[in-house]
Amino acid sequence: MYDAWKILVGLAIFVALFTAAFWMNAGKAAPVPEPKIDTPEIKKMAKAERKCVEDKHFMRTTHMQLINHWRDQALRDGNRDYINKDGKKYYISLQNTCMKCHSNKKDFCDKCHDYTGVSPYCWDCHIAPKEEPKRNEL
Amino acid sequence: MSMNRREFIKIAGLSTLFGLGGKGAFELLRPGTLDAAVHHGEEHAPEEPAEAAIRWGMVIDVEKCSEPGVVDKCIKACHSTHNIPDFGNSKNQVKWLWRDDYEHTFAGNENEYMDDHVKELPFLCLCNHCDEPPCVRVCPTKATFKRPDGVVAMDYHRCIGCRFCMAACPYGSRSFNWFDPRKALNEKEFNMEFPTRMRGVVEKCNFCVERLAQDKLPACVEAAPQALFFGNLADPDSNVRQILRKRSSMRRKLELGTKPSVFYLV
Amino acid sequence: MIEKALKGEPRYYMWIVFLLGIIGVGFGCWLYQINVGLGITGMGRDISWGVYIAQFTYLVGVAASAVMIVIPLYLHNYRKYAKIIVFGEFLAIAAVTMCMLFIVVDIGQPQRMLNVLLHPTPNSILFWDMCVLVGYLTINIIVGYNCLLAEASHRPHPGWLTPFIYLSIPWAVSIHTVTAFLYAGLPGRHLWLTAVMAPRFLASAFASGPALLIIVLLIISRVSKFDPGRDALQTIAKTVCYAMIINLFLVGMEFFTAFYSNIPGHMHPLQYLFVGLHGHGKLVAWMWAAAPFAAIGVLLLLIPPARRHHGILAFACASVFIACWIDKGVALVIGGFIPNPFDRIVEYSATFPEISITLAIWGIGALILTVLHKVAVTIREEEAAT
């Protein structure tokens, strides 16, 4: 092999760089996120009514498609009513429906989004609710 | 979602044949996919009748606008409702509703013998929500589109910021976000019920579609009900049609064939 | 094949390093623009397209001009162009690439660019422009690369390539026609609302593109052993000359229509460009620089002894290239926005980052052109040596 030394050093640098992310994060598993649903608005609801527009499992796995669909339906079709599978009607609005209950973006949205390493740009435009500093932080 | 691979390939192949590309197949498939996912089937409103029953329009009584404070009140109502940034310079300015004089609003129709009084009247300018909007014609992504009720709307999520619509609009009614608009907004004065925009998209007056959806009048009309009138141009008995029958009105640059829905009474 | 671009004389490397330097500075400015916004440019709510879109428009013409070599060679079997055809095609590749980059830097949300394909909108000319540009780039890569391959192995180009070559002819016309339609179909912009926009675009393209090709070929014949052939250069020069005369004729038509009809809206942008309007006249000096360049260029190209002298030929071609650039790469786009829809005059001047990004894209184009032409030249030199 010509220039064997150069090739081997190059290969070593490549492998080191390529796998750097693994080495740097080794042994530092992030804790599984637990989004909080203890906002004042949710607490006001009776236990039995404490439900999102659809069930928890659906919201957890499919909220992005639902929101995407809501956007087109409200903005493009001008239809701002959503009827869930129990026949209950909701007003389609990220700021005025979703975030009215989930007024804790940091402890709700960001928890999982940070964990999974996604950064949706919803809040570049949509205004996140003002969050009160938590009592235990004071 | 009950469609097997064979059927998918058939539809995709057919639509490719018709020059629609793979996109056509997706259009056919996607609503179904989502319906299945969200467990409900009738989210689409029934089709509008061929001739739209509603065509929103606005009539501006310029004489009434000249009463002290009226114009400023309208502009303020609009700007605070829609979180419109103020960059403090004309280069980066975002405009939804603003004032100008007769000579410039009706550029090309100047009349040198006109009464000085008219020359000094404040004309409110906004998107004309044209019946034949050039901005909609040129948009490469359908980010700006005309709703069945005549409102020319913007989908900020889809806008790529090419500014073709700004070149096409003969009324200067479109603004680009040259910088992050939040930098020119006071966070304490946010209207929490309406979004801001982001850097790199075009925006304009939306005829308050978010308020129309709740059966409210546009913010500017609500602020000055004696000077601005909003109603259904398609209904011969509506308030706006009655006014337009009684008084002579003007529209901007009619010769371009855009058919504006904003009328001025002088 | 591409490895032939890796070996060269020191001055070849110095040229590459110089281009990389310009590209580097511009890239830095672009990162700044991406992070802060397009507000760092001179564009604003009244002049909403500036130097980027103007360069795009100009370079579409340069790209389309390859057809001026393709038609004589493949339709009329003018063999003297056989040696230089790939240089024309590679020029087209470099120009189309620059066009696309100018669009990328101009739009506010480049990461959403594929929305144009995701939501195809046939009523938008921009959608069609994207289609024809991508198509033209593809055709030229296919044709240019295969012609070069065939030449390297001393064979005629493969038969399946011929339809692509023929297709490239109407396609070249289409890219500049569609680009003209971007402007010519907008109500209320009087400078642009003209039926001769597309013919004018084509005429100026067929002048400026071949002019650039002559300059490039003259440089190549200086720095390498490749000789493009005297007759070939003279024939291109005649193309440049007549295309430029037609271009100037069409510009004259614009003046007649605007000023004889005496319609203020039609006169105002031309007045702004050539004499200034209401005390504003930032572009007047540019226009009066373009006029003599155009006249001198045409005159020198018309006189056979002058045209035959390579120094004068290069000067004449540079004059034409610059005159067309000022017309299309500066005045046409910016002048179209003046006065604004409210009959007010807002002027535009490019900022440093904007100019730097613009130069970087020209640098990328020059780099692509250099590398591709280096490959083509090396193959010819090797051929001559054997």
mmCIF file with all atom_site columns, N, CA and C in Angstrom, chain A residues 51 53-54 82-90, chain B residues 38-40 42:
data_model
loop_
_atom_site.group_PDB
_atom_site.id
_atom_site.type_symbol
_atom_site.label_atom_id
_atom_site.label_alt_id
_atom_site.label_comp_id
_atom_site.label_asym_id
_atom_site.label_entity_id
_atom_site.label_seq_id
_atom_site.pdbx_PDB_ins_code
_atom_site.Cartn_x
_atom_site.Cartn_y
_atom_site.Cartn_z
_atom_site.occupancy
_atom_site.B_iso_or_equiv
_atom_site.pdbx_formal_charge
_atom_site.auth_seq_id
_atom_site.auth_comp_id
_atom_site.auth_asym_id
_atom_site.auth_atom_id
_atom_site.pdbx_PDB_model_num
ATOM 1  N N  . LYS A 1 51 ? -59.166 15.747 30.180 1.00 0.00 ? 51 LYS A N  1
ATOM 2  C CA . LYS A 1 51 ? -58.847 15.040 28.948 1.00 0.00 ? 51 LYS A CA 1
ATOM 3  C C  . LYS A 1 51 ? -58.465 16.036 27.876 1.00 0.00 ? 51 LYS A C  1
ATOM 4  N N  . VAL A 1 53 ? -58.039 16.909 23.679 1.00 0.00 ? 53 VAL A N  1
ATOM 5  C CA . VAL A 1 53 ? -59.062 16.799 22.632 1.00 0.00 ? 53 VAL A CA 1
ATOM 6  C C  . VAL A 1 53 ? -59.241 15.352 22.176 1.00 0.00 ? 53 VAL A C  1
ATOM 7  N N  . GLU A 1 54 ? -58.176 14.577 22.262 1.00 0.00 ? 54 GLU A N  1
ATOM 8  C CA . GLU A 1 54 ? -58.296 13.139 22.023 1.00 0.00 ? 54 GLU A CA 1
ATOM 9  C C  . GLU A 1 54 ? -57.577 12.443 23.179 1.00 0.00 ? 54 GLU A C  1
ATOM 10 N N  . TYR A 1 82 ? -63.379 21.575 15.490 1.00 0.00 ? 82 TYR A N  1
ATOM 11 C CA . TYR A 1 82 ? -62.900 20.198 15.482 1.00 0.00 ? 82 TYR A CA 1
ATOM 12 C C  . TYR A 1 82 ? -63.834 19.368 16.334 1.00 0.00 ? 82 TYR A C  1
ATOM 13 N N  . ILE A 1 83 ? -64.297 18.279 15.774 1.00 0.00 ? 83 ILE A N  1
ATOM 14 C CA . ILE A 1 83 ? -65.166 17.397 16.549 1.00 0.00 ? 83 ILE A CA 1
ATOM 15 C C  . ILE A 1 83 ? -64.394 16.118 16.830 1.00 0.00 ? 83 ILE A C  1
ATOM 16 N N  . ASN A 1 84 ? -64.201 15.821 18.105 1.00 0.00 ? 84 ASN A N  1
ATOM 17 C CA . ASN A 1 84 ? -63.367 14.648 18.413 1.00 0.00 ? 84 ASN A CA 1
ATOM 18 C C  . ASN A 1 84 ? -64.196 13.376 18.326 1.00 0.00 ? 84 ASN A C  1
ATOM 19 N N  . LYS A 1 85 ? -63.573 12.252 18.638 1.00 0.00 ? 85 LYS A N  1
ATOM 20 C CA . LYS A 1 85 ? -64.280 10.994 18.366 1.00 0.00 ? 85 LYS A CA 1
ATOM 21 C C  . LYS A 1 85 ? -65.432 10.763 19.332 1.00 0.00 ? 85 LYS A C  1
ATOM 22 N N  . ASP A 1 86 ? -65.493 11.543 20.436 1.00 0.00 ? 86 ASP A N  1
ATOM 23 C CA . ASP A 1 86 ? -66.655 11.445 21.327 1.00 0.00 ? 86 ASP A CA 1
ATOM 24 C C  . ASP A 1 86 ? -67.741 12.434 20.927 1.00 0.00 ? 86 ASP A C  1
ATOM 25 N N  . GLY A 1 87 ? -67.518 13.164 19.851 1.00 0.00 ? 87 GLY A N  1
ATOM 26 C CA . GLY A 1 87 ? -68.531 14.117 19.386 1.00 0.00 ? 87 GLY A CA 1
ATOM 27 C C  . GLY A 1 87 ? -68.425 15.484 20.038 1.00 0.00 ? 87 GLY A C  1
ATOM 28 N N  . LYS A 1 88 ? -67.371 15.714 20.837 1.00 0.00 ? 88 LYS A N  1
ATOM 29 C CA . LYS A 1 88 ? -67.224 17.014 21.486 1.00 0.00 ? 88 LYS A CA 1
ATOM 30 C C  . LYS A 1 88 ? -66.551 17.999 20.537 1.00 0.00 ? 88 LYS A C  1
ATOM 31 N N  . LYS A 1 89 ? -67.028 19.272 20.589 1.00 0.00 ? 89 LYS A N  1
ATOM 32 C CA . LYS A 1 89 ? -66.526 20.266 19.654 1.00 0.00 ? 89 LYS A CA 1
ATOM 33 C C  . LYS A 1 89 ? -65.434 21.131 20.299 1.00 0.00 ? 89 LYS A C  1
ATOM 34 N N  . TYR A 1 90 ? -64.381 21.380 19.562 1.00 0.00 ? 90 TYR A N  1
ATOM 35 C CA . TYR A 1 90 ? -63.309 22.257 20.043 1.00 0.00 ? 90 TYR A CA 1
ATOM 36 C C  . TYR A 1 90 ? -63.028 23.334 19.006 1.00 0.00 ? 90 TYR A C  1
ATOM 37 N N  . VAL B 2 38 ? -57.056 10.363 12.782 1.00 0.00 ? 38 VAL B N  1
ATOM 38 C CA . VAL B 2 38 ? -57.742 11.151 13.804 1.00 0.00 ? 38 VAL B CA 1
ATOM 39 C C  . VAL B 2 38 ? -59.150 10.645 14.112 1.00 0.00 ? 38 VAL B C  1
ATOM 40 N N  . HIS B 2 39 ? -59.531 9.519  13.554 1.00 0.00 ? 39 HIS B N  1
ATOM 41 C CA . HIS B 2 39 ? -60.785 8.830  13.899 1.00 0.00 ? 39 HIS B CA 1
ATOM 42 C C  . HIS B 2 39 ? -62.012 9.671  13.672 1.00 0.00 ? 39 HIS B C  1
ATOM 43 N N  . HIS B 2 40 ? -62.011 10.550 12.723 1.00 0.00 ? 40 HIS B N  1
ATOM 44 C CA . HIS B 2 40 ? -63.305 11.136 12.440 1.00 0.00 ? 40 HIS B CA 1
ATOM 45 C C  . HIS B 2 40 ? -63.341 11.551 10.979 1.00 0.00 ? 40 HIS B C  1
ATOM 46 N N  . GLU B 2 42 ? -65.818 13.573 9.024  1.00 0.00 ? 42 GLU B N  1
ATOM 47 C CA . GLU B 2 42 ? -66.510 14.649 8.320  1.00 0.00 ? 42 GLU B CA 1
ATOM 48 C C  . GLU B 2 42 ? -65.920 16.021 8.656  1.00 0.00 ? 42 GLU B C  1
#
